[in-house]
Amino acid sequence: MLEDCTNAQERWGGVHQLIDRWLEARRALLVHFVDLKASCDAELEAVSKAHIDAFSELLMDYISAGHFEIYPQLREEARAFDDEPALALADRLMERLEMSTELVLAFDEDYASPARCEQHLARLPAWIDRLTKGLGERFELEDRLIARLHAAHSPDATRAEADSRA
């Protein structure tokens, strides 16, 4: 039994570190987002393409890491623990996450070039409002994925579950 716990720690400890880095990227994204919103509120015409690009790059990196690194690792962990209810939840949450992914891609497209940025600058405050709502929902869904597909399988959670049965 101790060996199983050690193997799980070795196998999924890297996932924990990956999630920690991803959540740190979320924090950095939010700092840039708040800064961009403040700039829009202060003087919209002074918001530069570089400022928008810096935020958009962090946003796209964050979304990509979720889709191509984090979500597959979480699903693999649930599969390894033969956690069918967690996999079913992941499927439902992934459908909902796709909506905010589409929102992010549309934002990135609207501000992709200097001409498009200039053309859509007046819409930036409305985009900020949409992203506030969309990202808030996304972060909540991602937190549910982490809690159900990863934290539920941590050695501490497994130990607590065993203690509650005793």
PDB file of C-alpha atoms in Angstrom:
ATOM      1  CA  MET A   1       0.000   0.000   0.000  1.00  0.00           C
ATOM      2  CA  LEU A   2       2.820   2.402   0.828  1.00  0.00           C
ATOM      3  CA  GLU A   3       4.402   1.547  -2.510  1.00  0.00           C
ATOM      4  CA  ASP A   4       1.183   2.482  -4.321  1.00  0.00           C
ATOM      5  CA  CYS A   5       1.137   5.813  -2.528  1.00  0.00           C
ATOM      6  CA  THR A   6       4.787   6.450  -3.456  1.00  0.00           C
ATOM      7  CA  ASN A   7       4.138   5.484  -7.078  1.00  0.00           C
ATOM      8  CA  ALA A   8       1.149   7.830  -7.240  1.00  0.00           C
ATOM      9  CA  GLN A   9       3.229  10.630  -5.735  1.00  0.00           C
ATOM     10  CA  GLU A  10       5.978  10.057  -8.295  1.00  0.00           C
ATOM     11  CA  ARG A  11       3.522   9.746 -11.147  1.00  0.00           C
ATOM     12  CA  TRP A  12       1.209  12.640 -10.288  1.00  0.00           C
ATOM     13  CA  GLY A  13       3.560  14.941  -8.371  1.00  0.00           C
ATOM     14  CA  GLY A  14       4.634  16.357 -11.740  1.00  0.00           C
ATOM     15  CA  VAL A  15       1.006  17.076 -12.544  1.00  0.00           C
ATOM     16  CA  HIS A  16       0.745  19.063  -9.317  1.00  0.00           C
ATOM     17  CA  GLN A  17       3.768  21.150 -10.321  1.00  0.00           C
ATOM     18  CA  LEU A  18       2.321  21.645 -13.805  1.00  0.00           C
ATOM     19  CA  ILE A  19      -0.956  22.851 -12.293  1.00  0.00           C
ATOM     20  CA  ASP A  20       0.919  25.172  -9.917  1.00  0.00           C
ATOM     21  CA  ARG A  21       2.769  26.767 -12.850  1.00  0.00           C
ATOM     22  CA  TRP A  22      -0.482  27.079 -14.783  1.00  0.00           C
ATOM     23  CA  LEU A  23      -2.234  28.758 -11.858  1.00  0.00           C
ATOM     24  CA  GLU A  24       0.708  31.144 -11.575  1.00  0.00           C
ATOM     25  CA  ALA A  25       0.238  31.922 -15.289  1.00  0.00           C
ATOM     26  CA  ARG A  26      -3.439  32.612 -14.503  1.00  0.00           C
ATOM     27  CA  ARG A  27      -2.369  35.073 -11.830  1.00  0.00           C
ATOM     28  CA  ALA A  28      -0.033  36.868 -14.259  1.00  0.00           C
ATOM     29  CA  LEU A  29      -2.819  36.935 -16.842  1.00  0.00           C
ATOM     30  CA  LEU A  30      -5.191  38.514 -14.340  1.00  0.00           C
ATOM     31  CA  VAL A  31      -2.623  41.173 -13.400  1.00  0.00           C
ATOM     32  CA  HIS A  32      -2.320  42.143 -17.079  1.00  0.00           C
ATOM     33  CA  PHE A  33      -6.075  42.002 -17.506  1.00  0.00           C
ATOM     34  CA  VAL A  34      -6.681  44.396 -14.597  1.00  0.00           C
ATOM     35  CA  ASP A  35      -3.992  46.705 -15.967  1.00  0.00           C
ATOM     36  CA  LEU A  36      -5.563  46.670 -19.450  1.00  0.00           C
ATOM     37  CA  LYS A  37      -9.005  47.385 -17.977  1.00  0.00           C
ATOM     38  CA  ALA A  38      -7.610  50.285 -15.952  1.00  0.00           C
ATOM     39  CA  SER A  39      -5.950  51.678 -19.083  1.00  0.00           C
ATOM     40  CA  CYS A  40      -9.248  51.429 -20.978  1.00  0.00           C
ATOM     41  CA  ASP A  41     -11.086  53.159 -18.174  1.00  0.00           C
ATOM     42  CA  ALA A  42      -8.485  55.933 -17.933  1.00  0.00           C
ATOM     43  CA  GLU A  43      -8.005  56.821 -21.609  1.00  0.00           C
ATOM     44  CA  LEU A  44      -9.093  54.342 -24.258  1.00  0.00           C
ATOM     45  CA  GLU A  45      -7.328  56.150 -27.124  1.00  0.00           C
ATOM     46  CA  ALA A  46      -4.012  55.817 -25.268  1.00  0.00           C
ATOM     47  CA  VAL A  47      -4.197  52.001 -25.100  1.00  0.00           C
ATOM     48  CA  SER A  48      -1.438  50.721 -27.357  1.00  0.00           C
ATOM     49  CA  LYS A  49      -1.395  47.697 -29.618  1.00  0.00           C
ATOM     50  CA  ALA A  50       1.631  46.480 -27.620  1.00  0.00           C
ATOM     51  CA  HIS A  51      -0.429  46.602 -24.415  1.00  0.00           C
ATOM     52  CA  ILE A  52      -3.232  44.601 -26.017  1.00  0.00           C
ATOM     53  CA  ASP A  53      -0.736  42.184 -27.564  1.00  0.00           C
ATOM     54  CA  ALA A  54       0.969  41.521 -24.225  1.00  0.00           C
ATOM     55  CA  PHE A  55      -2.373  40.626 -22.656  1.00  0.00           C
ATOM     56  CA  SER A  56      -3.516  38.609 -25.669  1.00  0.00           C
ATOM     57  CA  GLU A  57      -0.283  36.617 -25.717  1.00  0.00           C
ATOM     58  CA  LEU A  58      -0.653  35.683 -22.050  1.00  0.00           C
ATOM     59  CA  LEU A  59      -4.299  34.827 -22.660  1.00  0.00           C
ATOM     60  CA  MET A  60      -3.561  32.584 -25.634  1.00  0.00           C
ATOM     61  CA  ASP A  61      -0.666  30.891 -23.801  1.00  0.00           C
ATOM     62  CA  TYR A  62      -2.905  30.229 -20.801  1.00  0.00           C
ATOM     63  CA  ILE A  63      -5.750  28.814 -22.908  1.00  0.00           C
ATOM     64  CA  SER A  64      -3.338  26.669 -24.935  1.00  0.00           C
ATOM     65  CA  ALA A  65      -1.652  25.271 -21.827  1.00  0.00           C
ATOM     66  CA  GLY A  66      -5.047  24.287 -20.489  1.00  0.00           C
ATOM     67  CA  HIS A  67      -6.149  22.540 -23.664  1.00  0.00           C
ATOM     68  CA  PHE A  68      -2.878  20.886 -24.603  1.00  0.00           C
ATOM     69  CA  GLU A  69      -1.166  20.229 -21.267  1.00  0.00           C
ATOM     70  CA  ILE A  70      -3.413  20.484 -18.216  1.00  0.00           C
ATOM     71  CA  TYR A  71      -6.726  19.004 -19.353  1.00  0.00           C
ATOM     72  CA  PRO A  72      -5.129  15.927 -20.974  1.00  0.00           C
ATOM     73  CA  GLN A  73      -3.033  15.303 -17.830  1.00  0.00           C
ATOM     74  CA  LEU A  74      -6.088  15.604 -15.601  1.00  0.00           C
ATOM     75  CA  ARG A  75      -8.043  13.194 -17.800  1.00  0.00           C
ATOM     76  CA  GLU A  76      -5.115  10.749 -17.806  1.00  0.00           C
ATOM     77  CA  GLU A  77      -4.960  10.889 -14.019  1.00  0.00           C
ATOM     78  CA  ALA A  78      -8.705  10.173 -13.727  1.00  0.00           C
ATOM     79  CA  ARG A  79      -8.312   7.273 -16.189  1.00  0.00           C
ATOM     80  CA  ALA A  80      -5.402   5.876 -14.183  1.00  0.00           C
ATOM     81  CA  PHE A  81      -7.597   5.926 -11.069  1.00  0.00           C
ATOM     82  CA  ASP A  82     -10.467   4.416 -13.086  1.00  0.00           C
ATOM     83  CA  ASP A  83     -12.626   7.367 -12.033  1.00  0.00           C
ATOM     84  CA  GLU A  84     -15.501   7.211 -14.535  1.00  0.00           C
ATOM     85  CA  PRO A  85     -17.650   9.828 -12.757  1.00  0.00           C
ATOM     86  CA  ALA A  86     -14.733  12.283 -12.923  1.00  0.00           C
ATOM     87  CA  LEU A  87     -14.277  11.586 -16.640  1.00  0.00           C
ATOM     88  CA  ALA A  88     -17.991  12.166 -17.265  1.00  0.00           C
ATOM     89  CA  LEU A  89     -17.771  15.456 -15.371  1.00  0.00           C
ATOM     90  CA  ALA A  90     -14.712  16.417 -17.413  1.00  0.00           C
ATOM     91  CA  ASP A  91     -16.636  15.837 -20.643  1.00  0.00           C
ATOM     92  CA  ARG A  92     -19.468  18.101 -19.470  1.00  0.00           C
ATOM     93  CA  LEU A  93     -17.110  20.817 -18.251  1.00  0.00           C
ATOM     94  CA  MET A  94     -15.011  20.681 -21.419  1.00  0.00           C
ATOM     95  CA  GLU A  95     -18.081  21.496 -23.504  1.00  0.00           C
ATOM     96  CA  ARG A  96     -18.661  24.571 -21.366  1.00  0.00           C
ATOM     97  CA  LEU A  97     -14.983  25.548 -21.474  1.00  0.00           C
ATOM     98  CA  GLU A  98     -15.140  25.520 -25.254  1.00  0.00           C
ATOM     99  CA  MET A  99     -17.467  28.552 -25.191  1.00  0.00           C
ATOM    100  CA  SER A 100     -14.895  30.711 -23.433  1.00  0.00           C
ATOM    101  CA  THR A 101     -12.189  29.381 -25.735  1.00  0.00           C
ATOM    102  CA  GLU A 102     -14.201  30.633 -28.708  1.00  0.00           C
ATOM    103  CA  LEU A 103     -14.566  33.993 -26.962  1.00  0.00           C
ATOM    104  CA  VAL A 104     -10.799  34.247 -26.450  1.00  0.00           C
ATOM    105  CA  LEU A 105     -10.084  33.309 -30.072  1.00  0.00           C
ATOM    106  CA  ALA A 106     -12.523  35.960 -31.305  1.00  0.00           C
ATOM    107  CA  PHE A 107     -10.854  38.586 -29.097  1.00  0.00           C
ATOM    108  CA  ASP A 108      -7.422  37.610 -30.390  1.00  0.00           C
ATOM    109  CA  GLU A 109      -8.638  37.832 -33.973  1.00  0.00           C
ATOM    110  CA  ASP A 110     -10.206  41.276 -33.474  1.00  0.00           C
ATOM    111  CA  TYR A 111      -6.899  42.704 -32.247  1.00  0.00           C
ATOM    112  CA  ALA A 112      -4.467  40.615 -34.314  1.00  0.00           C
ATOM    113  CA  SER A 113      -3.117  43.329 -36.598  1.00  0.00           C
ATOM    114  CA  PRO A 114      -2.487  47.042 -36.144  1.00  0.00           C
ATOM    115  CA  ALA A 115      -5.298  47.860 -38.597  1.00  0.00           C
ATOM    116  CA  ARG A 116      -7.768  45.547 -36.846  1.00  0.00           C
ATOM    117  CA  CYS A 117      -6.697  46.912 -33.477  1.00  0.00           C
ATOM    118  CA  GLU A 118      -7.343  50.473 -34.614  1.00  0.00           C
ATOM    119  CA  GLN A 119     -10.647  49.418 -36.192  1.00  0.00           C
ATOM    120  CA  HIS A 120     -11.840  47.655 -32.997  1.00  0.00           C
ATOM    121  CA  LEU A 121     -10.343  49.922 -30.320  1.00  0.00           C
ATOM    122  CA  ALA A 122     -13.712  51.510 -29.503  1.00  0.00           C
ATOM    123  CA  ARG A 123     -15.063  48.018 -28.757  1.00  0.00           C
ATOM    124  CA  LEU A 124     -12.295  47.208 -26.283  1.00  0.00           C
ATOM    125  CA  PRO A 125     -14.291  48.167 -23.149  1.00  0.00           C
ATOM    126  CA  ALA A 126     -17.134  45.891 -24.277  1.00  0.00           C
ATOM    127  CA  TRP A 127     -14.585  43.120 -24.914  1.00  0.00           C
ATOM    128  CA  ILE A 128     -13.166  43.642 -21.428  1.00  0.00           C
ATOM    129  CA  ASP A 129     -16.662  43.205 -19.973  1.00  0.00           C
ATOM    130  CA  ARG A 130     -17.269  40.037 -22.012  1.00  0.00           C
ATOM    131  CA  LEU A 131     -13.875  38.636 -21.056  1.00  0.00           C
ATOM    132  CA  THR A 132     -14.504  39.426 -17.386  1.00  0.00           C
ATOM    133  CA  LYS A 133     -17.592  37.252 -17.448  1.00  0.00           C
ATOM    134  CA  GLY A 134     -16.172  34.558 -19.741  1.00  0.00           C
ATOM    135  CA  LEU A 135     -12.876  34.182 -17.909  1.00  0.00           C
ATOM    136  CA  GLY A 136     -14.585  34.189 -14.518  1.00  0.00           C
ATOM    137  CA  GLU A 137     -16.747  31.269 -15.633  1.00  0.00           C
ATOM    138  CA  ARG A 138     -13.741  29.551 -17.192  1.00  0.00           C
ATOM    139  CA  PHE A 139     -11.650  29.788 -14.032  1.00  0.00           C
ATOM    140  CA  GLU A 140     -14.522  28.386 -11.980  1.00  0.00           C
ATOM    141  CA  LEU A 141     -14.883  25.421 -14.364  1.00  0.00           C
ATOM    142  CA  GLU A 142     -11.133  24.819 -14.397  1.00  0.00           C
ATOM    143  CA  ASP A 143     -11.043  24.874 -10.607  1.00  0.00           C
ATOM    144  CA  ARG A 144     -13.798  22.240 -10.578  1.00  0.00           C
ATOM    145  CA  LEU A 145     -11.770  20.106 -13.000  1.00  0.00           C
ATOM    146  CA  ILE A 146      -8.680  20.360 -10.820  1.00  0.00           C
ATOM    147  CA  ALA A 147     -10.635  19.581  -7.666  1.00  0.00           C
ATOM    148  CA  ARG A 148     -12.404  16.560  -9.138  1.00  0.00           C
ATOM    149  CA  LEU A 149      -9.803  15.099 -11.469  1.00  0.00           C
ATOM    150  CA  HIS A 150      -6.612  15.828  -9.549  1.00  0.00           C
ATOM    151  CA  ALA A 151      -7.108  16.843  -5.930  1.00  0.00           C
ATOM    152  CA  ALA A 152      -9.499  13.944  -5.355  1.00  0.00           C
ATOM    153  CA  HIS A 153      -6.679  11.533  -6.227  1.00  0.00           C
ATOM    154  CA  SER A 154      -3.911  13.130  -4.203  1.00  0.00           C
ATOM    155  CA  PRO A 155      -2.338  10.956  -1.502  1.00  0.00           C
ATOM    156  CA  ASP A 156      -3.841  13.241   1.189  1.00  0.00           C
ATOM    157  CA  ALA A 157      -7.358  12.900  -0.269  1.00  0.00           C
ATOM    158  CA  THR A 158      -6.974   9.133  -0.620  1.00  0.00           C
ATOM    159  CA  ARG A 159      -5.784   8.908   2.980  1.00  0.00           C
ATOM    160  CA  ALA A 160      -8.679  11.109   4.230  1.00  0.00           C
ATOM    161  CA  GLU A 161     -11.184   8.947   2.339  1.00  0.00           C
ATOM    162  CA  ALA A 162      -9.723   5.789   3.883  1.00  0.00           C
ATOM    163  CA  ASP A 163      -9.808   7.377   7.362  1.00  0.00           C
ATOM    164  CA  SER A 164     -13.481   8.333   6.926  1.00  0.00           C
ATOM    165  CA  ARG A 165     -14.360   4.712   6.116  1.00  0.00           C
ATOM    166  CA  ALA A 166     -12.556   3.384   9.210  1.00  0.00           C
TER     167      ALA A 166
END
